[in-house]
Coordinates of C-alpha atoms in Angstrom, one line a residue:
Chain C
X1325 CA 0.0 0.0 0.0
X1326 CA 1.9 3.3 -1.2
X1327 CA 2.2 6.0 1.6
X1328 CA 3.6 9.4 0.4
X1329 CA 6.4 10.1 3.7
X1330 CA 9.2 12.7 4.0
X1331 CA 12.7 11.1 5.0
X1332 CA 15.4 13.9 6.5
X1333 CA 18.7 12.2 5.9
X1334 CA 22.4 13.8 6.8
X1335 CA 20.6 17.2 6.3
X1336 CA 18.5 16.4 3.3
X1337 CA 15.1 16.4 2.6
X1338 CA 14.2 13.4 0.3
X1339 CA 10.4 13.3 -0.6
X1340 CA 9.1 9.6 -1.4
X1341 CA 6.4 7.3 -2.0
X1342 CA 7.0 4.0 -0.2
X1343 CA 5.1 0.6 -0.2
X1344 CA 4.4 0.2 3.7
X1345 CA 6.3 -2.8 4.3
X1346 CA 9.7 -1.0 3.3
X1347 CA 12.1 -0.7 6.0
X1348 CA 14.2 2.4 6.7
X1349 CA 17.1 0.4 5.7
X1350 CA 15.6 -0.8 2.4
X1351 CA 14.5 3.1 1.1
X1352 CA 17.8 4.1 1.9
X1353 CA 20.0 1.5 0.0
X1354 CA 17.4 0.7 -2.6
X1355 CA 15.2 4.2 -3.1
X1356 CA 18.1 7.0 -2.3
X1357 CA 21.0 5.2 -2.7
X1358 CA 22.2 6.2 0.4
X1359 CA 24.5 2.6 0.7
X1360 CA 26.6 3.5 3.8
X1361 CA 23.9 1.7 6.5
X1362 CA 24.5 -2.3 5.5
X1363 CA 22.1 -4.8 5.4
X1364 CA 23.5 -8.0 7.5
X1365 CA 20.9 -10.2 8.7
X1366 CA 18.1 -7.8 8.3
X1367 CA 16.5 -9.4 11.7
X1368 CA 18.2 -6.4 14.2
X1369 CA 21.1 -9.0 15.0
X1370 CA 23.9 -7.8 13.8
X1371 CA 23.9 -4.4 14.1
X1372 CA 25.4 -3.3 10.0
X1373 CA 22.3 -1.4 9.7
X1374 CA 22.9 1.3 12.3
X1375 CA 21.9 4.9 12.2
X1376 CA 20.9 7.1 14.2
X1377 CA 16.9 8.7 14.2
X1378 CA 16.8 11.9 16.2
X1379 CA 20.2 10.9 17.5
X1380 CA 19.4 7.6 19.1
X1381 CA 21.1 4.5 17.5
X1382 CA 19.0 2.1 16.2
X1383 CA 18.3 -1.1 13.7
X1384 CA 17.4 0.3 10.4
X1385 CA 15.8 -3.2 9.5
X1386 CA 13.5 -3.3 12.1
X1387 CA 12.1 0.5 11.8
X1388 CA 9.3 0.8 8.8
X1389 CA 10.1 4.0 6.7
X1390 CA 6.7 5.6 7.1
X1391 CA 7.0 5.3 10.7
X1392 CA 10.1 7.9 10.7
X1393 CA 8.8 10.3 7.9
X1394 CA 9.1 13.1 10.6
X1395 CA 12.4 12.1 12.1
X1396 CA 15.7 13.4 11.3
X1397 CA 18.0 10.7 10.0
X1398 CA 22.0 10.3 10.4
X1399 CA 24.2 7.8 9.0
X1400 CA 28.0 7.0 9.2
X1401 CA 28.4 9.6 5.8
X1402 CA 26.4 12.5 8.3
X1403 CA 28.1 12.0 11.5
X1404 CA 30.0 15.0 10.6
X1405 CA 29.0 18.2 9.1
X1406 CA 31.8 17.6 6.6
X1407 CA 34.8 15.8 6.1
X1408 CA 35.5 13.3 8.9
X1409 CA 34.5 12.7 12.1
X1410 CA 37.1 11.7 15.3
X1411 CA 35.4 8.1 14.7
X1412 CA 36.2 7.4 10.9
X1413 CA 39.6 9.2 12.0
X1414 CA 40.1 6.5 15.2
X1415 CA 38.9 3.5 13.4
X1416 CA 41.6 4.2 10.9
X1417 CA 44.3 5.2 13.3
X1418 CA 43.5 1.7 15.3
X1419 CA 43.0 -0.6 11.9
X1420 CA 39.4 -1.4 13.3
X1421 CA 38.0 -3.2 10.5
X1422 CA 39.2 -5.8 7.5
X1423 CA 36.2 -5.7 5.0
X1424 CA 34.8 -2.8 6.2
X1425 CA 31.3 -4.4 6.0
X1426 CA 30.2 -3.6 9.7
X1427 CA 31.8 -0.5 9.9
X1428 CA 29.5 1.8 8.9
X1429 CA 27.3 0.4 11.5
X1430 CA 29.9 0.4 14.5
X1431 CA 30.6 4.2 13.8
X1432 CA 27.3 4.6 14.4
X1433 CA 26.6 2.4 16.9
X1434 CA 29.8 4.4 18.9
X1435 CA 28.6 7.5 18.2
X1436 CA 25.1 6.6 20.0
X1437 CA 27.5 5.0 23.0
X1438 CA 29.6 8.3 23.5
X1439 CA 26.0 10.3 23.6
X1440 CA 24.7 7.7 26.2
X1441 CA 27.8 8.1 27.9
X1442 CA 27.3 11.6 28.1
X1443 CA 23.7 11.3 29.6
X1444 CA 25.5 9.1 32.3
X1445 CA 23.6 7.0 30.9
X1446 CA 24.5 3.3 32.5
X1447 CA 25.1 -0.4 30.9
X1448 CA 24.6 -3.9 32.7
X1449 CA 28.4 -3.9 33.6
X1450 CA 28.3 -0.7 35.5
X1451 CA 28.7 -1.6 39.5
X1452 CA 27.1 1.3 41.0
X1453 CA 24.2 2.3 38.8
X1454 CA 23.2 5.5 40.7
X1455 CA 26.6 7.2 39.6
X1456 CA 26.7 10.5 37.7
X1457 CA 29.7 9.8 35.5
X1458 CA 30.1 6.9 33.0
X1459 CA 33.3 6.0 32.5
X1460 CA 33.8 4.0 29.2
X1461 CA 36.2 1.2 30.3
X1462 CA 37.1 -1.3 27.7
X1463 CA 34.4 -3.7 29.5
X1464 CA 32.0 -1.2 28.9
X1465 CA 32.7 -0.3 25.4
X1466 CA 32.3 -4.3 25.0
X1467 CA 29.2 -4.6 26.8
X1468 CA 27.8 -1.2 24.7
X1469 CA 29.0 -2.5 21.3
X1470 CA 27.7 -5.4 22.0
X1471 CA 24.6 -5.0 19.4
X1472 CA 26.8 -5.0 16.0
X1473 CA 28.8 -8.1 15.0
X1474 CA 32.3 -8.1 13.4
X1475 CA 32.7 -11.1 11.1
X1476 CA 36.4 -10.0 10.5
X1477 CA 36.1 -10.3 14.7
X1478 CA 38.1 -6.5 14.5
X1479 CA 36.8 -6.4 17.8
X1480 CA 40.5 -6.3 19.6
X1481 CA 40.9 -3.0 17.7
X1482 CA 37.5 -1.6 17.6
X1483 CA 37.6 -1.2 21.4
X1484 CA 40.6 1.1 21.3
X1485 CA 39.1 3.4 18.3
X1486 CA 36.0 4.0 20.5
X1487 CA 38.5 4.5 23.6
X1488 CA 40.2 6.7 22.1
X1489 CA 37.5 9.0 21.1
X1490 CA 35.7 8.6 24.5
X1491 CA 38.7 9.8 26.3
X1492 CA 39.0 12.7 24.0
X1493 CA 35.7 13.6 24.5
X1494 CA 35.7 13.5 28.8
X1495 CA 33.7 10.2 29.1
X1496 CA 36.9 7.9 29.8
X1497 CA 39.4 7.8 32.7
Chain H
X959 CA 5.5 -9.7 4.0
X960 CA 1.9 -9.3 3.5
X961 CA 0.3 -6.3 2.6
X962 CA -0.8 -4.1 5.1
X963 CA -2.3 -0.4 5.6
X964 CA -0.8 1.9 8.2
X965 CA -2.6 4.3 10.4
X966 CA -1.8 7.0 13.1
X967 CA -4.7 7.8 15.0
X968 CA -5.3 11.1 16.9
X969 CA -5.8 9.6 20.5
X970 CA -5.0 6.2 22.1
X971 CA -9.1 6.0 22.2
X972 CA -9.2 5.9 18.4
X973 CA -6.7 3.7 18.1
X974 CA -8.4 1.6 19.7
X975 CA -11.2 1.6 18.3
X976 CA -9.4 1.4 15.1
X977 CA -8.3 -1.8 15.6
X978 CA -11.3 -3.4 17.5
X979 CA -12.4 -2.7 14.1
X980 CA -9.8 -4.7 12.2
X981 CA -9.7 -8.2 13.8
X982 CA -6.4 -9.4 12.0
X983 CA -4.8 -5.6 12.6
X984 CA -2.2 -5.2 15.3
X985 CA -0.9 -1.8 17.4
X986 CA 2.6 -0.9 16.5
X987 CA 4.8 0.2 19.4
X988 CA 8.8 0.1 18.5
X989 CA 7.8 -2.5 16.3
X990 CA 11.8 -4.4 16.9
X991 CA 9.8 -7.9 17.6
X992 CA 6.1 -7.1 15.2
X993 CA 8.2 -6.3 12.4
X994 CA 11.0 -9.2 12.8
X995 CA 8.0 -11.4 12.5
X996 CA 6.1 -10.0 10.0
X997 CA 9.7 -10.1 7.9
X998 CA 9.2 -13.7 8.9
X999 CA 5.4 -14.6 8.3
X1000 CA 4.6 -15.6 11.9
X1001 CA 2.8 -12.3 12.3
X1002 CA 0.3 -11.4 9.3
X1003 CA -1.7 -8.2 10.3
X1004 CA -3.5 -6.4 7.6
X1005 CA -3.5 -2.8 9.6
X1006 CA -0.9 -1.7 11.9
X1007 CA -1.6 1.3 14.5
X1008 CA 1.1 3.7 15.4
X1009 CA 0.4 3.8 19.1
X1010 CA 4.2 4.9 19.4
X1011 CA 3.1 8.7 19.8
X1012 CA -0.3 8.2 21.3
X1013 CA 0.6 6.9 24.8
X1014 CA 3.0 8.8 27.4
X1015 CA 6.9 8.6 26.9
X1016 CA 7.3 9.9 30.3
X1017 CA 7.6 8.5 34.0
X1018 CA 5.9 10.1 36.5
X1019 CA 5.9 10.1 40.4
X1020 CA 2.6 8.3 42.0
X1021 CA 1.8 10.0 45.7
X1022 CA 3.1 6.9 47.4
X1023 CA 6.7 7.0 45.7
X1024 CA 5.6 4.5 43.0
X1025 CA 6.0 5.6 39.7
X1026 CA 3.7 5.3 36.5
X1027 CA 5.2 4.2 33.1
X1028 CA 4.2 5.2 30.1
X1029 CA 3.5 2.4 27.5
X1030 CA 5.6 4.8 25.0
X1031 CA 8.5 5.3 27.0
X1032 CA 11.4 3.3 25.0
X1033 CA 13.3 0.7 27.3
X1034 CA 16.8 3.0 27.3
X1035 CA 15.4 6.1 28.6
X1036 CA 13.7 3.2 31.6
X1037 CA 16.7 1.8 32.2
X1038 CA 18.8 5.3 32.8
X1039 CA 15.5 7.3 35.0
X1040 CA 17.3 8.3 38.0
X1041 CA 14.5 7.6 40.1
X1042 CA 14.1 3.6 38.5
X1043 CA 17.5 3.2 39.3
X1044 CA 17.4 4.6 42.9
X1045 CA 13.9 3.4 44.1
X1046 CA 13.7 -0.3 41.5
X1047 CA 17.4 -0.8 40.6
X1048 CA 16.2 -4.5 40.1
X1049 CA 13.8 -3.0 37.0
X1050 CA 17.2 -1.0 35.3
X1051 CA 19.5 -3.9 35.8
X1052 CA 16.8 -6.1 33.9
X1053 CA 16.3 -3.6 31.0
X1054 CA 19.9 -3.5 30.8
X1055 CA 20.6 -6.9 30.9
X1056 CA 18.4 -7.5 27.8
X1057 CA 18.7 -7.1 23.7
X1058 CA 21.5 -4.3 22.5
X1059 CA 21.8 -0.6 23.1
X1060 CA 19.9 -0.2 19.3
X1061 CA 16.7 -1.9 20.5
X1062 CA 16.5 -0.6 23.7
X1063 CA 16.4 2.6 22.1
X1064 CA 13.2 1.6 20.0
X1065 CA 11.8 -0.9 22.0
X1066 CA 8.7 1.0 24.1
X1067 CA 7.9 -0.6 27.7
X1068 CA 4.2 -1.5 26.2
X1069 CA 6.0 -3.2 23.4
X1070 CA 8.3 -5.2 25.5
X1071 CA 5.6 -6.9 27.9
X1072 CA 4.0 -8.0 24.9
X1073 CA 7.3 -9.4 22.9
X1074 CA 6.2 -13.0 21.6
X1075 CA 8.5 -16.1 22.3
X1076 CA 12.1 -16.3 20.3
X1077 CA 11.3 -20.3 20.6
X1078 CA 12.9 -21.7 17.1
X1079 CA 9.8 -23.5 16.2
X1080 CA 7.5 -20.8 16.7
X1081 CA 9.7 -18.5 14.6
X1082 CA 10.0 -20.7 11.4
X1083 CA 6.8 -21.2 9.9
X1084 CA 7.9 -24.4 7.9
X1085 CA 7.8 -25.8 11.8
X1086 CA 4.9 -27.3 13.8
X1087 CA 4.0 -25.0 16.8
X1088 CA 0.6 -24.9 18.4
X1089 CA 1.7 -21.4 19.1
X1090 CA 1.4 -20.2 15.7
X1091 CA -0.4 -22.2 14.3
X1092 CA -2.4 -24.5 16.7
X1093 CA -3.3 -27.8 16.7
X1094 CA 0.2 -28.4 13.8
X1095 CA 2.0 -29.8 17.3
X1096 CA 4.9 -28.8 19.5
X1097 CA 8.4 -29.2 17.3
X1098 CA 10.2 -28.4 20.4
X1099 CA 8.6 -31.2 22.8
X1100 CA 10.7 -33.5 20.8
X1101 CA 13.6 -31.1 19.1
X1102 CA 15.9 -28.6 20.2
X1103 CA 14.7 -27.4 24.1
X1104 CA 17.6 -26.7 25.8
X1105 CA 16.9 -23.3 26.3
X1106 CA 12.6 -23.7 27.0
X1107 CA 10.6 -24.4 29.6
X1108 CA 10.9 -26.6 32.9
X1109 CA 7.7 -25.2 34.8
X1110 CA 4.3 -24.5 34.1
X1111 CA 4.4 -26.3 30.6
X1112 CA 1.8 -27.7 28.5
X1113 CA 3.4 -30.9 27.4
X1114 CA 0.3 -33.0 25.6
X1115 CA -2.7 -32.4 23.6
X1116 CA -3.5 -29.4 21.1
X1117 CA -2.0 -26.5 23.8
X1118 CA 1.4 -28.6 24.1
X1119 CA 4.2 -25.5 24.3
X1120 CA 7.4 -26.4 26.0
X1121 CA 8.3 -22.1 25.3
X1122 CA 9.8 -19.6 27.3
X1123 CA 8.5 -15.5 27.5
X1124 CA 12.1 -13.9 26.9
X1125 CA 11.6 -10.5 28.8
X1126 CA 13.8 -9.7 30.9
X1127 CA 12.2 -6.6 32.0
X1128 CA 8.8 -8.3 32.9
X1129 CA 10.3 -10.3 35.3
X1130 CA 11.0 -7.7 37.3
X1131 CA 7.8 -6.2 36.8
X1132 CA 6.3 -9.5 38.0
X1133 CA 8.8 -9.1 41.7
X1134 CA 7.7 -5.4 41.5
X1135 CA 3.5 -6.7 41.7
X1136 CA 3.3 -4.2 38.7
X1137 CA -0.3 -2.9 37.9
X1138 CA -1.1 -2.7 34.0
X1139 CA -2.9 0.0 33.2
X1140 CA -5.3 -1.3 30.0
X1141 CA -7.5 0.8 27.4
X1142 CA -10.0 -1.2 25.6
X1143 CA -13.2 -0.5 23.7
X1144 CA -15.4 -1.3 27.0
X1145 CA -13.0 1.3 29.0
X1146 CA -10.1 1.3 31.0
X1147 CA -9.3 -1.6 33.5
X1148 CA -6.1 -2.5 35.6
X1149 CA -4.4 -6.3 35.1
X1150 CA -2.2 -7.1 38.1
X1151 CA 0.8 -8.2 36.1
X1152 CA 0.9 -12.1 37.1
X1153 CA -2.3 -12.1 35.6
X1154 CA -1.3 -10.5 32.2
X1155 CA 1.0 -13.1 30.9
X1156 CA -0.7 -16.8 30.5
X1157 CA 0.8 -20.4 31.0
X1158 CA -0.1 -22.4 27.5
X1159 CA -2.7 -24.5 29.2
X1160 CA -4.9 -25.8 26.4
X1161 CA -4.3 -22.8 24.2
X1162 CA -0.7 -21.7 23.5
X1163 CA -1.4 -19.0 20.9
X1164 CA -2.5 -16.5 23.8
X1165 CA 0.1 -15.0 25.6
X1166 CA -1.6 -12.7 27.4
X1167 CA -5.2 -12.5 29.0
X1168 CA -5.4 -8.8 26.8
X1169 CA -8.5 -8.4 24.7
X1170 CA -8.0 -7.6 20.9
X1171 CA -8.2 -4.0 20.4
X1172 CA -7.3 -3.7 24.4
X1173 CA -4.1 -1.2 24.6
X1174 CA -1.8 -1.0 27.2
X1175 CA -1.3 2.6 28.0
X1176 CA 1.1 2.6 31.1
X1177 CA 2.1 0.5 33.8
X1178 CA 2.2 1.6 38.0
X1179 CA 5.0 0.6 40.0
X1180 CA 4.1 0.9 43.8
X1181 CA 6.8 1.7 46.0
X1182 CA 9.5 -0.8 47.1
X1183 CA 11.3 0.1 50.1
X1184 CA 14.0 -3.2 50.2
X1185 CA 16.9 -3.7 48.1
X1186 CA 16.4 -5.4 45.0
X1187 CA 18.2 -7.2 42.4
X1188 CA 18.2 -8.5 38.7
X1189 CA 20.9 -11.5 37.5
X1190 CA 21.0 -13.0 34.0
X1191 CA 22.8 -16.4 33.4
X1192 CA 22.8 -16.5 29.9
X1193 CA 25.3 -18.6 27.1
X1194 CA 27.4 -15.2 26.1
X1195 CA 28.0 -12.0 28.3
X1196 CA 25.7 -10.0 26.3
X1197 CA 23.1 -9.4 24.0
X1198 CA 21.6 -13.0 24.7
X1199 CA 18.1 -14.6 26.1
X1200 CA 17.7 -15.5 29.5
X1201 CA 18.9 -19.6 30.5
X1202 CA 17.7 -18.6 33.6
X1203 CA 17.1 -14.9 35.5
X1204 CA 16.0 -13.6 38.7
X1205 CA 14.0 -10.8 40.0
X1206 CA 14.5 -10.4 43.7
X1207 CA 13.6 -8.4 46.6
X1208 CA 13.8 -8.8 50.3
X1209 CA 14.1 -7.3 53.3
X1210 CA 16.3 -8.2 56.4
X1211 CA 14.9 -7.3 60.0
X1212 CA 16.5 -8.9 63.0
X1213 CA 18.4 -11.7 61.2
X1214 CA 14.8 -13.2 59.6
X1215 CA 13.4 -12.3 56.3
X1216 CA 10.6 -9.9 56.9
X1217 CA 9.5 -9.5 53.4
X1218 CA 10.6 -10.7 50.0
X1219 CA 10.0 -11.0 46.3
X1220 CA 11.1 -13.4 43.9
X1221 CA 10.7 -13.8 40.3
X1222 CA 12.1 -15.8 37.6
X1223 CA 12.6 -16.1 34.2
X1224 CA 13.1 -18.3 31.2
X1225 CA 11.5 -21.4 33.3
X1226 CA 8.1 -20.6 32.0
X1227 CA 5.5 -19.3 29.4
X1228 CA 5.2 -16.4 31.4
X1229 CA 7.5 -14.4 34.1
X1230 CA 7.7 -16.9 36.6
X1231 CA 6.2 -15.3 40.2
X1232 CA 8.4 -17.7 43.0
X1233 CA 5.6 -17.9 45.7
X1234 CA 6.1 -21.3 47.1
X1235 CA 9.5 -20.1 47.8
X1236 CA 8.5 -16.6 49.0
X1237 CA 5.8 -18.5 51.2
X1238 CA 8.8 -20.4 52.3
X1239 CA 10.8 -17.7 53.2
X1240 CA 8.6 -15.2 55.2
X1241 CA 9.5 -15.3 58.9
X1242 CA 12.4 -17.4 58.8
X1243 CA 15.8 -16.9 59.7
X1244 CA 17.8 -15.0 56.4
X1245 CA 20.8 -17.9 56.2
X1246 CA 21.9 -20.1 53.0
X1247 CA 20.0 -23.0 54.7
X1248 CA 16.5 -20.8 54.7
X1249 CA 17.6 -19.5 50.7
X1250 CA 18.4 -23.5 49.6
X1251 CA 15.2 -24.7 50.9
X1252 CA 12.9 -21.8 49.2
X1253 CA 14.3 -22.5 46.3
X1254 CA 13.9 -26.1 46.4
X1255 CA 9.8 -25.8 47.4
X1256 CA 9.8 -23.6 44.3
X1257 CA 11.3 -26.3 41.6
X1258 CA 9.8 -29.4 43.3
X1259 CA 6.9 -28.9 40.8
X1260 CA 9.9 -28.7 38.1
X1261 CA 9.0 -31.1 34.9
X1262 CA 12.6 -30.4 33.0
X1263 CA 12.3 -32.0 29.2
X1264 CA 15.2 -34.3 27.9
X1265 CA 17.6 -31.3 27.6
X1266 CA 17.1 -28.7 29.9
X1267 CA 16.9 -30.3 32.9
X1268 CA 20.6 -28.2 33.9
X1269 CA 17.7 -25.5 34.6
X1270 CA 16.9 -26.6 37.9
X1271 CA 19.8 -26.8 39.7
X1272 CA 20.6 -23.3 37.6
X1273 CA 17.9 -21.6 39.0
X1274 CA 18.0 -23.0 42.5
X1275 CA 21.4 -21.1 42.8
X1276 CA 20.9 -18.4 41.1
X1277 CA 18.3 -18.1 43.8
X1278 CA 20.5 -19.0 46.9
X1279 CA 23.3 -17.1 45.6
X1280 CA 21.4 -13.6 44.6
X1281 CA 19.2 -13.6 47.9
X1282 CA 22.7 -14.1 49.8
X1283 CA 24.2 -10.8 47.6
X1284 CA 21.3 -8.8 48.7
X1285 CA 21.3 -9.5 52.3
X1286 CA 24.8 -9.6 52.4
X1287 CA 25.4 -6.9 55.7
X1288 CA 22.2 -7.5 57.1
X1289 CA 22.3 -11.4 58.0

C-alpha cells in the first residue's frame, strides 16, 4: 500500500512514495541510494544497519520507513558536518576493521554510545548504577558495542578506536 | 511480508477503536519484535496502528513513591530514570541486561511486555508449533529445548508448548506486583501483572489475557522500600536470552526475612512469580540454609524436558546465591 512520507537524511530532505512494508534500511539502500547503512541479517542482529533517528542508535531493518517520515536521520556519511568525524579518523588510526562491511554500523553504533555516555547513561556492567559519571572502560565499550557483530572479529581493535575517542571527549578515565 | 495499511490515530481512544475494528490488525509500538515477525510470516496483520506517539513517553511520580510508566517510554530512557535506578534498581539492571543498546532505544515498555517467544519452532513457519499455528504440534517437545521451559508447561494435547517468554524486564515487573494499566473498547481496567501473561494451558497462541483492540497505556509501580536485584545467566556476556534470571527483593529485620520477592525467568511461558519459595521464606531466619530450601519448594513442581533439565539446579542457585548478595550486611 503506497504511503507518500518525507525522510530527512544527513541534512537532506528526500520526498518519497514507499510501499508500507519497506524498512528504513531498504528506502535508503534501494530508493536513495544512500549505501553506507549495510544490510547484514536484516533481523536487528547484527547491528550493519545502524543509524541514528533523532540521534538515538537504532536497527534500520526493524524500523518501517513511514513510521520515521518526521524524524531526522543520520548515517556514518552525516556524523559530521563535513569531512570526517574523530570516529572514521580513530577507526583508521586503530585498523578497526578488515572488509569494512560492519563499519559503517559500528561508527554509528559508537557515536550513539559516546552520547549515552554523556547522559550518564549506565550499561549492565556498570557496579554502581546510581553514579553520575560513566566511565567508558574497555568492559563497557564491550558490553555497549555489544549489538553489532564483526565477522572479521576486529573487535580487539575496535575497542581502542572508541576509547580513544571517549577519552577525548571526557567520558573515559 | 503481507500487505498491510498503516494508520496514526489522533488519541490512544481511536486507536483503539481502530483496531477493535480490524480483527487481523495489530498496534505498533517500536515494532523491533512485530516487524522481525512479520519479515518472517509468523505475524500477518492487515493494519498496523502507530500507538508509538499516542501513549505517554514519560515517567511520572505516583503519591506513594511509586512511579507510573508510560507504555511509549522506550526501554533506554527506563533503564537510565534516575528515580528507576534509585527506588527499583532490580527493574534497570533487567532492561539493561536485555537485547542491545539499538533496540532498547526503539523498543517501548508497552511493546516489550508484549514481545512473543524467540522459541525456534514458533519463529519458522515451515515448523509445527501450536503457538502459531495451533493444533500443527509442538516441534520443540521432541527437538531442540535446551533453552525452554521446565515449569508451568503444556506438554500434551492441542495446547502442548514447551516455550519460554524472553523478557527480561517483565520479570522484574512480575517481583515489583506491577499494575497494567489497560484501554479497551469497554473502557479502562487494571491487570495485576501475574495475571497479564498466561501459561499455555490448552491454548498456546495466547500469551496474554489482553482483549483484541485492548491497549496498554502505562504500567504503575508501587513503592518498594528493600533492596532489589536483577541477575541473567545466559550462554554469552551479552546481548543473549535469559537460560535462567531472577527478579529479587527482600528485606532483612532482626536476622529473619521480613519480606521478600522473587521472580524468575526463562523457566516458563510467562514471568515466573516464585511464591512457594516466598511462602517459604517469610519469617524465617535470612541464612543459606533458609535460601536452599525456598528454592527447592519452588522447583519441586519442576518437569525439566530431555535437555534442559541443567535449569533446575541453575535456577536453584541463582536463587540462593542472589538472595545471599542482597542481604549480604544485614544477615
Amino acid at each position: 500500500m503506497d504511503t507518500e512520507i518525507t525522510l530527512l537524511v544527513d541534512g537532506e530532505r528526500h520526498p518519497l512514495v514507499v510501499d508500507t512494508r519497506t524498512t528504513l534500511l531498504d528506502a535508503l539502500r534501494e530508493r536513495l541510494r544512500i549505501t553506507s547503512p549495510k544490510k547484514g541479517c536484516d533481523h536487528g542482529q547484527c547491528g550493519a544497519c545502524t543509524v541514528l533517528v533523532d540521534g538515538r542508535r537504532v536497527n534500520s531493518c526493524l524500523v518501517l520507513a513511514v513510521t520515521v517520515d518526521d524524524a531526522e536521520v543520520t548515517t556514518s556519511d552525516g556524523l559530521a558536518a563535513e569531512g570526517e568525524h574523530p570516529l572514521h579518523r580513530a577507526f583508521l588510526d586503530n585498523d578497526a576493521f578488515q572488509c569494512g562491511y560492519c563499519t559503517p554500523g559500528q561508527v554509528c553504533s559508537a557515536a550513539g554510545v559516546l552520547a549515552e555516555a554523556k547522559a550518564g547513561w549506565p550499561s549492565t556492567v556498570t557496579d554502581d548504577l546510581t553514579a553520575e559519571d560513566v566511565d567508558l572502560t574497555d568492559d563497557e565499550i564491550r558490553d555497549r558495542m555489544s549489538g553489532n557483530l564483526c565477522r572479521c572479529a576486529a573487535y580487539a581493535h575496535i575497542v581502542p578506536a572508541v576509547a580513544a575517542v571517549a577519552e577525548a571527549e571526557g567520558v573515559r578515565r | 511480508m503481507r500487505e498491510f495499511r498503516y494508520e496514526r490515530a489522533t488519541d490512544a481512544a481511536s486507536a483503539v477503536a481502530l483496531l477493535a475494528a480490524e480483527p487481523e490488525g495489530a498496534f505498533l509500538g517500536g515494532g523491533t519484535n512485530l516487524v522481525d515477525l512479520m519479515k518472517l510470516g509468523v505475524a500477518t496483520p492487515d493494519l498496523l496502528v502507530d500507538v508509538r506517539r499516542l501513549t505517554s513517553a514519560e515517567v511520572t511520580d505516583l503519591p506513594d513513591g511509586g512511579l507510573r510508566i508510560g507504555a511509549a517510554v522506550p526501554n533506554a530512557d527506563l533503564a537510565a530514570d534516575r528515580r528507576v535506578r534509585e527506588r527499583f534498581p532490580v527493574l534497570s539492571q533487567a532492561l539493561l541486561a536485555g537485547a542491545s543498546g539499538q533496540l532498547r532505544n526503539r523498543a517501548t515498555t508497552g511493546g516489550n511486555l508484549l514481545q512473543r517467544t524467540r522459541c525456534g519452532y514458533f519463529t519458522d513457519v515451515t515448523r509445527p508449533c501450536n503457538k502459531r499455528s495451533p493444533g500443527s504440534g509442538c516441534g520443540a517437545l521432541e527437538g531442540v529445548h535446551r533453552n525452554h521451559a521446565i515449569l508451568g508447561q503444556t506438554l500434551e494435547g492441542p495446547g502442548t508448548c514447551v516455550a519460554t517468554h524472553p523478557s527480561d524486564m517483565a520479570v522484574a515487573l512480575t517481583a515489583l506486583d506491577a499494575v497494567v494499566r489497560v484501554l479497551g473498547p469497554d473502557g479502562e481496567r487494571e491487570v495485576p501483572i501475574v495475571e497479564l501473561h498466561r501459561l499455555p494451558g490448552d491454548d498456546a497462541s495466547r500469551d496474554t489475557t489482553l482483549r483484541h483492540g485492548e491497549l496498554i497505556t502505562a504500567i504503575d509501580l508501587p513503592a518498594l522500600g528493600m533492596p532489589s536485584r536483577y541477575r541473567k545467566v545466559r550462554d554469552r556476556a551479552s546481548f543473549a536470552f535469559a537460560l535462567v534470571s531472577i527478579a529479587a527483593a527482600v528485606q532483612v529485620t532482626d536476622g529473619m526475612v521480613a519480606d521478600v520477592r522473587l521472580a524468575l525467568g526463562g523457566v516458563a511461558h510467562k514471568p515466573w512469580r516464585a511464591t512457594a519459595a516466598e511462602e517459604a521464606l517469610r519469617g524465617r531466619p535470612a541464612t543459606e540454609e533458609s535460601f536452599a530450601a525456598a528454592a527447592e519448594a519452588e522447583l519441586a513442581a519442576a518437569t525439566p524436558l530431555r535437555d534442559n533439565g541443567f535449569k533446575v539446579p541453575l535456577a536453584r542457585n541463582l536463587v540462593v546465591r542472589t538472595l545471599l548478595q542482597l542481604t549480604e550486611g544485614s544477615r
